[in-house]
PDB file of C-alpha atoms and ligand atoms in Angstrom:
ATOM      1  CA  MET A 688      10.021  -4.332  17.453  1.00 50.00           C
ATOM      2  CA  THR A 689       8.655  -5.003  20.881  1.00 43.00           C
ATOM      3  CA  GLN A 690      11.275  -4.154  23.439  1.00 51.00           C
ATOM      4  CA  THR A 691      11.167  -5.167  27.054  1.00 58.00           C
ATOM      5  CA  ALA A 692      11.007  -2.447  29.691  1.00 61.00           C
ATOM      6  CA  SER A 693      14.389  -1.262  30.845  1.00 73.00           C
ATOM      7  CA  ASP A 694      15.964   1.214  33.210  1.00 78.00           C
ATOM      8  CA  ASP A 695      18.115   2.888  30.571  1.00 88.00           C
ATOM      9  CA  GLY A 696      15.956   6.016  30.444  1.00 93.00           C
ATOM     10  CA  LEU A 697      14.887   5.433  26.843  1.00 96.00           C
ATOM     11  CA  ASP A 698      11.477   3.894  27.511  1.00 96.00           C
ATOM     12  CA  PRO A 699       9.640   7.257  27.203  1.00 96.00           C
ATOM     13  CA  LEU A 700      11.251   7.793  23.782  1.00 97.00           C
ATOM     14  CA  ARG A 701      10.447   4.214  22.763  1.00 97.00           C
ATOM     15  CA  ALA A 702       6.839   4.752  23.772  1.00 97.00           C
ATOM     16  CA  GLU A 703       6.611   8.020  21.826  1.00 97.00           C
ATOM     17  CA  ILE A 704       8.010   6.380  18.705  1.00 98.00           C
ATOM     18  CA  ALA A 705       5.676   3.404  19.081  1.00 97.00           C
ATOM     19  CA  ALA A 706       2.698   5.768  19.275  1.00 98.00           C
ATOM     20  CA  CYS A 707       3.722   7.930  16.286  1.00 98.00           C
ATOM     21  CA  ARG A 708       0.963   8.481  13.698  1.00 97.00           C
ATOM     22  CA  ILE A 709       2.387  11.451  11.776  1.00 97.00           C
ATOM     23  CA  CYS A 710       2.278   9.726   8.389  1.00 98.00           C
ATOM     24  CA  ARG A 711      -1.298   8.624   8.963  1.00 96.00           C
ATOM     25  CA  ASP A 712      -2.764  11.710  10.602  1.00 95.00           C
ATOM     26  CA  ALA A 713      -0.594  14.579   9.342  1.00 93.00           C
ATOM     27  CA  PRO A 714       1.242  13.484   6.183  1.00 94.00           C
ATOM     28  CA  LEU A 715       3.563  16.072   4.647  1.00 93.00           C
ATOM     29  CA  ARG A 716       1.992  16.117   1.225  1.00 88.00           C
ATOM     30  CA  GLY A 717      -1.693  15.980   2.086  1.00 86.00           C
ATOM     31  CA  VAL A 718      -4.117  13.269   3.093  1.00 88.00           C
ATOM     32  CA  GLU A 719      -3.983  11.599  -0.323  1.00 89.00           C
ATOM     33  CA  ASN A 720      -0.365  10.803   0.508  1.00 91.00           C
ATOM     34  CA  ARG A 721      -1.052   9.362   3.935  1.00 95.00           C
ATOM     35  CA  LEU A 722       0.484   6.037   4.952  1.00 96.00           C
ATOM     36  CA  PRO A 723      -1.909   3.432   3.482  1.00 93.00           C
ATOM     37  CA  HIS A 724      -1.985   1.305   6.629  1.00 96.00           C
ATOM     38  CA  GLU A 725      -1.684   1.666  10.382  1.00 96.00           C
ATOM     39  CA  PRO A 726       1.827   2.741  11.416  1.00 97.00           C
ATOM     40  CA  ARG A 727       4.044   0.159  13.058  1.00 97.00           C
ATOM     41  CA  PRO A 728       7.372   1.824  13.823  1.00 98.00           C
ATOM     42  CA  VAL A 729      10.292  -0.597  13.923  1.00 97.00           C
ATOM     43  CA  ALA A 730      13.449   0.717  15.587  1.00 96.00           C
ATOM     44  CA  VAL A 731      15.831  -0.599  18.229  1.00 96.00           C
ATOM     45  CA  ILE A 732      17.478   1.999  20.456  1.00 97.00           C
ATOM     46  CA  SER A 733      19.925   1.451  23.269  1.00 96.00           C
ATOM     47  CA  THR A 734      22.327   3.248  25.566  1.00 96.00           C
ATOM     48  CA  LYS A 735      24.869   0.430  25.416  1.00 96.00           C
ATOM     49  CA  ALA A 736      25.389  -0.662  21.815  1.00 97.00           C
ATOM     50  CA  ARG A 737      28.280   1.040  20.061  1.00 97.00           C
ATOM     51  CA  ILE A 738      27.137   0.158  16.546  1.00 98.00           C
ATOM     52  CA  LEU A 739      24.196   1.771  14.784  1.00 98.00           C
ATOM     53  CA  ILE A 740      22.676   0.103  11.749  1.00 98.00           C
ATOM     54  CA  ALA A 741      21.046   2.875   9.733  1.00 98.00           C
ATOM     55  CA  GLY A 742      18.861   1.143   7.180  1.00 96.00           C
ATOM     56  CA  GLN A 743      16.168   2.248   4.790  1.00 95.00           C
ATOM     57  CA  ALA A 744      12.648   1.275   5.964  1.00 96.00           C
ATOM     58  CA  PRO A 745      10.877  -1.941   6.932  1.00 95.00           C
ATOM     59  CA  GLY A 746       9.437  -4.103   4.194  1.00 92.00           C
ATOM     60  CA  LEU A 747       6.076  -5.851   4.498  1.00 93.00           C
ATOM     61  CA  ARG A 748       7.499  -8.898   6.258  1.00 92.00           C
ATOM     62  CA  VAL A 749       9.202  -6.760   8.877  1.00 92.00           C
ATOM     63  CA  HIS A 750       6.015  -4.692   9.212  1.00 94.00           C
ATOM     64  CA  GLU A 751       4.165  -7.898  10.033  1.00 94.00           C
ATOM     65  CA  SER A 752       6.751  -9.393  12.396  1.00 93.00           C
ATOM     66  CA  GLY A 753       7.948  -6.162  14.016  1.00 93.00           C
ATOM     67  CA  LEU A 754      11.493  -7.532  13.877  1.00 95.00           C
ATOM     68  CA  PRO A 755      13.966  -5.464  11.831  1.00 95.00           C
ATOM     69  CA  PHE A 756      15.875  -7.242   9.053  1.00 94.00           C
ATOM     70  CA  ASP A 757      13.791 -10.364   9.607  1.00 92.00           C
ATOM     71  CA  ASP A 758      14.093 -11.291   5.945  1.00 90.00           C
ATOM     72  CA  ALA A 759      16.554 -12.377   3.252  1.00 91.00           C
ATOM     73  CA  SER A 760      18.219  -8.949   3.320  1.00 92.00           C
ATOM     74  CA  GLY A 761      18.794  -9.388   7.027  1.00 95.00           C
ATOM     75  CA  ASP A 762      20.325 -12.819   6.442  1.00 96.00           C
ATOM     76  CA  ARG A 763      22.788 -11.300   4.004  1.00 96.00           C
ATOM     77  CA  LEU A 764      23.550  -8.401   6.327  1.00 97.00           C
ATOM     78  CA  ARG A 765      24.276 -10.840   9.182  1.00 98.00           C
ATOM     79  CA  GLN A 766      26.549 -12.774   6.856  1.00 97.00           C
ATOM     80  CA  TRP A 767      28.417  -9.561   6.024  1.00 98.00           C
ATOM     81  CA  LEU A 768      28.756  -8.818   9.747  1.00 98.00           C
ATOM     82  CA  GLN A 769      29.495 -12.466  10.625  1.00 97.00           C
ATOM     83  CA  VAL A 770      27.036 -12.459  13.500  1.00 98.00           C
ATOM     84  CA  ASP A 771      24.201 -14.844  14.320  1.00 97.00           C
ATOM     85  CA  ARG A 772      20.614 -13.784  14.964  1.00 97.00           C
ATOM     86  CA  PRO A 773      20.817 -13.666  18.789  1.00 97.00           C
ATOM     87  CA  THR A 774      23.854 -11.397  18.551  1.00 97.00           C
ATOM     88  CA  PHE A 775      22.271  -9.229  15.870  1.00 97.00           C
ATOM     89  CA  TYR A 776      19.112  -8.745  17.924  1.00 97.00           C
ATOM     90  CA  ASP A 777      20.967  -8.033  21.177  1.00 97.00           C
ATOM     91  CA  ARG A 778      20.326  -4.343  21.665  1.00 94.00           C
ATOM     92  CA  ASP A 779      23.382  -4.064  23.889  1.00 95.00           C
ATOM     93  CA  ARG A 780      25.393  -4.787  20.737  1.00 97.00           C
ATOM     94  CA  PHE A 781      23.453  -3.254  17.829  1.00 98.00           C
ATOM     95  CA  THR A 782      20.951  -0.448  17.561  1.00 98.00           C
ATOM     96  CA  ILE A 783      18.825  -0.490  14.425  1.00 98.00           C
ATOM     97  CA  VAL A 784      17.380   2.838  13.339  1.00 98.00           C
ATOM     98  CA  PRO A 785      16.130   3.000   9.744  1.00 98.00           C
ATOM     99  CA  MET A 786      15.541   6.242   7.856  1.00 98.00           C
ATOM    100  CA  GLY A 787      11.821   5.542   7.987  1.00 98.00           C
ATOM    101  CA  PHE A 788      10.492   3.544  10.939  1.00 98.00           C
ATOM    102  CA  CYS A 789       7.317   2.287   9.211  1.00 98.00           C
ATOM    103  CA  PHE A 790       6.740   0.176   6.117  1.00 97.00           C
ATOM    104  CA  PRO A 791       5.978   2.840   3.482  1.00 97.00           C
ATOM    105  CA  GLY A 792       3.843   0.662   1.175  1.00 96.00           C
ATOM    106  CA  TYR A 793       4.329  -0.132  -2.499  1.00 95.00           C
ATOM    107  CA  ASP A 794       4.594   1.960  -5.647  1.00 93.00           C
ATOM    108  CA  ALA A 795       2.632   1.237  -8.840  1.00 92.00           C
ATOM    109  CA  LYS A 796       5.235  -1.342  -9.929  1.00 93.00           C
ATOM    110  CA  GLY A 797       5.029  -3.252  -6.662  1.00 91.00           C
ATOM    111  CA  SER A 798       8.372  -2.038  -5.299  1.00 90.00           C
ATOM    112  CA  ASP A 799       8.736  -0.677  -1.776  1.00 91.00           C
ATOM    113  CA  LEU A 800       8.285   3.082  -1.642  1.00 95.00           C
ATOM    114  CA  PRO A 801      11.140   5.195  -0.248  1.00 96.00           C
ATOM    115  CA  PRO A 802      11.298   5.847   3.492  1.00 97.00           C
ATOM    116  CA  ARG A 803       8.608   8.314   4.560  1.00 98.00           C
ATOM    117  CA  ARG A 804       9.901  11.882   4.391  1.00 97.00           C
ATOM    118  CA  GLU A 805       8.226  12.729   7.666  1.00 97.00           C
ATOM    119  CA  CYS A 806      10.270  10.311   9.727  1.00 98.00           C
ATOM    120  CA  ALA A 807      13.839  11.602   9.761  1.00 97.00           C
ATOM    121  CA  PRO A 808      12.886  15.230  10.612  1.00 97.00           C
ATOM    122  CA  ALA A 809      10.567  13.986  13.342  1.00 97.00           C
ATOM    123  CA  TRP A 810      12.808  11.445  15.001  1.00 98.00           C
ATOM    124  CA  ARG A 811      16.342  11.129  13.779  1.00 97.00           C
ATOM    125  CA  GLN A 812      18.222  13.893  15.601  1.00 96.00           C
ATOM    126  CA  ARG A 813      16.437  13.096  18.822  1.00 97.00           C
ATOM    127  CA  THR A 814      17.050   9.375  18.558  1.00 97.00           C
ATOM    128  CA  LEU A 815      20.735   9.812  17.764  1.00 97.00           C
ATOM    129  CA  ALA A 816      21.137  12.368  20.547  1.00 96.00           C
ATOM    130  CA  ALA A 817      19.827   9.757  22.983  1.00 97.00           C
ATOM    131  CA  MET A 818      22.659   7.401  21.995  1.00 97.00           C
ATOM    132  CA  PRO A 819      25.912   9.390  22.336  1.00 96.00           C
ATOM    133  CA  GLN A 820      27.852   6.140  22.869  1.00 96.00           C
ATOM    134  CA  ILE A 821      27.594   5.167  19.183  1.00 97.00           C
ATOM    135  CA  GLU A 822      31.073   4.717  17.677  1.00 96.00           C
ATOM    136  CA  LEU A 823      30.247   3.230  14.287  1.00 97.00           C
ATOM    137  CA  VAL A 824      27.346   3.939  11.937  1.00 97.00           C
ATOM    138  CA  LEU A 825      26.649   1.449   9.176  1.00 98.00           C
ATOM    139  CA  ALA A 826      24.937   3.568   6.511  1.00 97.00           C
ATOM    140  CA  VAL A 827      23.018   0.934   4.572  1.00 97.00           C
ATOM    141  CA  GLY A 828      21.818   2.214   1.199  1.00 95.00           C
ATOM    142  CA  GLY A 829      21.509   5.620  -0.403  1.00 94.00           C
ATOM    143  CA  TYR A 830      18.947   7.167   1.963  1.00 96.00           C
ATOM    144  CA  ALA A 831      21.051   6.509   5.049  1.00 97.00           C
ATOM    145  CA  GLN A 832      24.164   7.686   3.232  1.00 96.00           C
ATOM    146  CA  ALA A 833      22.412  10.931   2.238  1.00 95.00           C
ATOM    147  CA  TRP A 834      21.723  11.645   5.911  1.00 95.00           C
ATOM    148  CA  HIS A 835      24.842  10.365   7.639  1.00 94.00           C
ATOM    149  CA  MET A 836      27.357  11.359   4.968  1.00 92.00           C
ATOM    150  CA  LYS A 837      25.789  14.471   3.519  1.00 85.00           C
ATOM    151  CA  ASP A 838      29.059  16.438   3.218  1.00 81.00           C
ATOM    152  CA  ILE A 839      31.161  13.633   1.818  1.00 83.00           C
ATOM    153  CA  ARG A 840      28.722  11.588  -0.232  1.00 86.00           C
ATOM    154  CA  ARG A 841      29.942  10.979  -3.761  1.00 91.00           C
ATOM    155  CA  GLU A 842      27.962  11.199  -7.012  1.00 89.00           C
ATOM    156  CA  ASN A 843      26.273   7.828  -6.575  1.00 92.00           C
ATOM    157  CA  MET A 844      26.024   4.899  -4.171  1.00 92.00           C
ATOM    158  CA  THR A 845      28.850   2.931  -5.828  1.00 95.00           C
ATOM    159  CA  GLU A 846      31.342   5.788  -5.531  1.00 95.00           C
ATOM    160  CA  THR A 847      30.205   6.569  -1.991  1.00 95.00           C
ATOM    161  CA  VAL A 848      30.805   2.983  -0.891  1.00 96.00           C
ATOM    162  CA  ARG A 849      34.068   2.807  -2.848  1.00 95.00           C
ATOM    163  CA  ALA A 850      35.340   5.778  -0.816  1.00 93.00           C
ATOM    164  CA  TRP A 851      34.611   3.976   2.484  1.00 94.00           C
ATOM    165  CA  ARG A 852      38.063   4.643   3.899  1.00 93.00           C
ATOM    166  CA  ASP A 853      37.393   8.405   3.885  1.00 89.00           C
ATOM    167  CA  SER A 854      34.166   8.215   5.873  1.00 86.00           C
ATOM    168  CA  LEU A 855      35.703   5.926   8.477  1.00 86.00           C
ATOM    169  CA  SER A 856      38.069   8.704   9.489  1.00 81.00           C
ATOM    170  CA  MET A 857      35.644  11.648   9.481  1.00 76.00           C
ATOM    171  CA  PRO A 858      36.391  14.024  12.362  1.00 77.00           C
ATOM    172  CA  GLY A 859      33.768  15.124  14.874  1.00 77.00           C
ATOM    173  CA  GLY A 860      31.477  12.136  15.207  1.00 82.00           C
ATOM    174  CA  PRO A 861      31.205   8.389  14.985  1.00 93.00           C
ATOM    175  CA  ALA A 862      32.934   6.595  12.138  1.00 94.00           C
ATOM    176  CA  VAL A 863      30.590   5.943   9.222  1.00 96.00           C
ATOM    177  CA  LEU A 864      30.861   2.919   6.969  1.00 97.00           C
ATOM    178  CA  PRO A 865      28.655   2.988   3.852  1.00 97.00           C
ATOM    179  CA  LEU A 866      27.192  -0.294   2.611  1.00 97.00           C
ATOM    180  CA  PRO A 867      24.925  -1.167  -0.308  1.00 96.00           C
ATOM    181  CA  HIS A 868      21.487  -2.400   0.642  1.00 93.00           C
ATOM    182  CA  PRO A 869      21.807  -6.175   1.259  1.00 94.00           C
ATOM    183  CA  SER A 870      18.787  -6.874  -0.965  1.00 88.00           C
ATOM    184  CA  TRP A 871      19.014  -9.615  -3.614  1.00 87.00           C
ATOM    185  CA  ARG A 872      18.603  -6.764  -6.111  1.00 87.00           C
ATOM    186  CA  ASN A 873      22.212  -5.814  -5.361  1.00 91.00           C
ATOM    187  CA  SER A 874      23.668  -9.281  -6.039  1.00 92.00           C
ATOM    188  CA  GLY A 875      24.893  -8.128  -9.461  1.00 95.00           C
ATOM    189  CA  TRP A 876      26.429  -5.009  -7.928  1.00 96.00           C
ATOM    190  CA  ILE A 877      28.347  -7.148  -5.420  1.00 95.00           C
ATOM    191  CA  LYS A 878      29.705  -9.371  -8.195  1.00 95.00           C
ATOM    192  CA  ARG A 879      30.752  -6.371 -10.294  1.00 97.00           C
ATOM    193  CA  ASN A 880      32.475  -4.655  -7.387  1.00 97.00           C
ATOM    194  CA  MET A 881      34.740  -7.350  -6.013  1.00 96.00           C
ATOM    195  CA  TRP A 882      36.617  -4.895  -3.821  1.00 97.00           C
ATOM    196  CA  PHE A 883      33.503  -4.828  -1.616  1.00 97.00           C
ATOM    197  CA  GLU A 884      33.924  -8.419  -0.421  1.00 97.00           C
ATOM    198  CA  GLU A 885      37.712  -8.454  -0.657  1.00 97.00           C
ATOM    199  CA  GLU A 886      38.531  -5.144   1.048  1.00 97.00           C
ATOM    200  CA  LEU A 887      35.518  -3.567   2.766  1.00 97.00           C
ATOM    201  CA  LEU A 888      34.001  -6.657   4.409  1.00 98.00           C
ATOM    202  CA  PRO A 889      37.216  -7.671   6.252  1.00 98.00           C
ATOM    203  CA  GLU A 890      37.431  -4.146   7.709  1.00 97.00           C
ATOM    204  CA  LEU A 891      33.736  -4.239   8.628  1.00 98.00           C
ATOM    205  CA  ARG A 892      34.127  -7.596  10.385  1.00 98.00           C
ATOM    206  CA  ALA A 893      37.199  -6.437  12.286  1.00 97.00           C
ATOM    207  CA  ARG A 894      35.279  -3.430  13.607  1.00 97.00           C
ATOM    208  CA  ILE A 895      32.266  -5.531  14.538  1.00 98.00           C
ATOM    209  CA  LYS A 896      34.546  -7.857  16.512  1.00 97.00           C
ATOM    210  CA  MET A 897      36.051  -4.871  18.288  1.00 96.00           C
ATOM    211  CA  LEU A 898      32.806  -3.027  19.097  1.00 96.00           C
ATOM    212  CA  ALA A 899      30.135  -5.719  19.504  1.00 95.00           C
ATOM    213  CA  PHE A 900      31.976  -8.388  21.481  1.00 93.00           C
TER     214      PHE A 900
HETATM  215  S1  SF4 B 543       7.267   6.504   9.400  1.00 85.22           S
HETATM  216 FE1  SF4 B 543       8.093   7.615  11.154  1.00 85.22          FE
HETATM  217  S2  SF4 B 543       7.016   9.609  11.158  1.00 85.22           S
HETATM  218 FE2  SF4 B 543       5.825   8.180   9.868  1.00 85.22          FE
HETATM  219  S3  SF4 B 543       4.289   7.283  11.273  1.00 85.22           S
HETATM  220 FE3  SF4 B 543       6.059   5.897  11.203  1.00 85.22          FE
HETATM  221  S4  SF4 B 543       7.303   6.541  12.976  1.00 85.22           S
HETATM  222 FE4  SF4 B 543       5.878   8.216  12.514  1.00 85.22          FE
END
């Protein structure tokens, strides 16, 4: 995402991320596993927003637009949060830092590959350290949950999200709220797990109102 210059001290980090070519020039598992296209890191960082959206990785559409969650998944996520697009893309309200900043390409079946393994070790600690004001992390999907909830993650995504009350009260860091990925692929999951819309979403919306407005 193209971000305008600012005086928040993060522009050097933004520029470093924007210039990153690790997955193209020095991929972890050899050149045959290099990113199959030019990197286009998509991340929104801020010293003001108190909510971090930790997603998975950009899809092709986001890779092309440079705007995170600029797709049907983003529409559903905004509906969960009850925020409109201008609010969602206001970096004073939300930071958006996926587990992999670049579109990873497709697997043999045409599904998006997982986030690049190179990205979190290269950037995540540093990016989070630059945003100590974060009070709530939305861990969207299993990859973000594995990173942000490593000590309390349950046996699978369903059980991790079902135990959302535990992660909200973790000591020693921002509150973490696990969410399923808002992809249409999870529509069946949402229908089967009615507690998600009935119990978790009201709590999520209350916290968004408190921290983003
Ligand atoms: S996915 Fe992350 S580590 Fe890989 S090129 Fe993009 S920004 Fe760099």
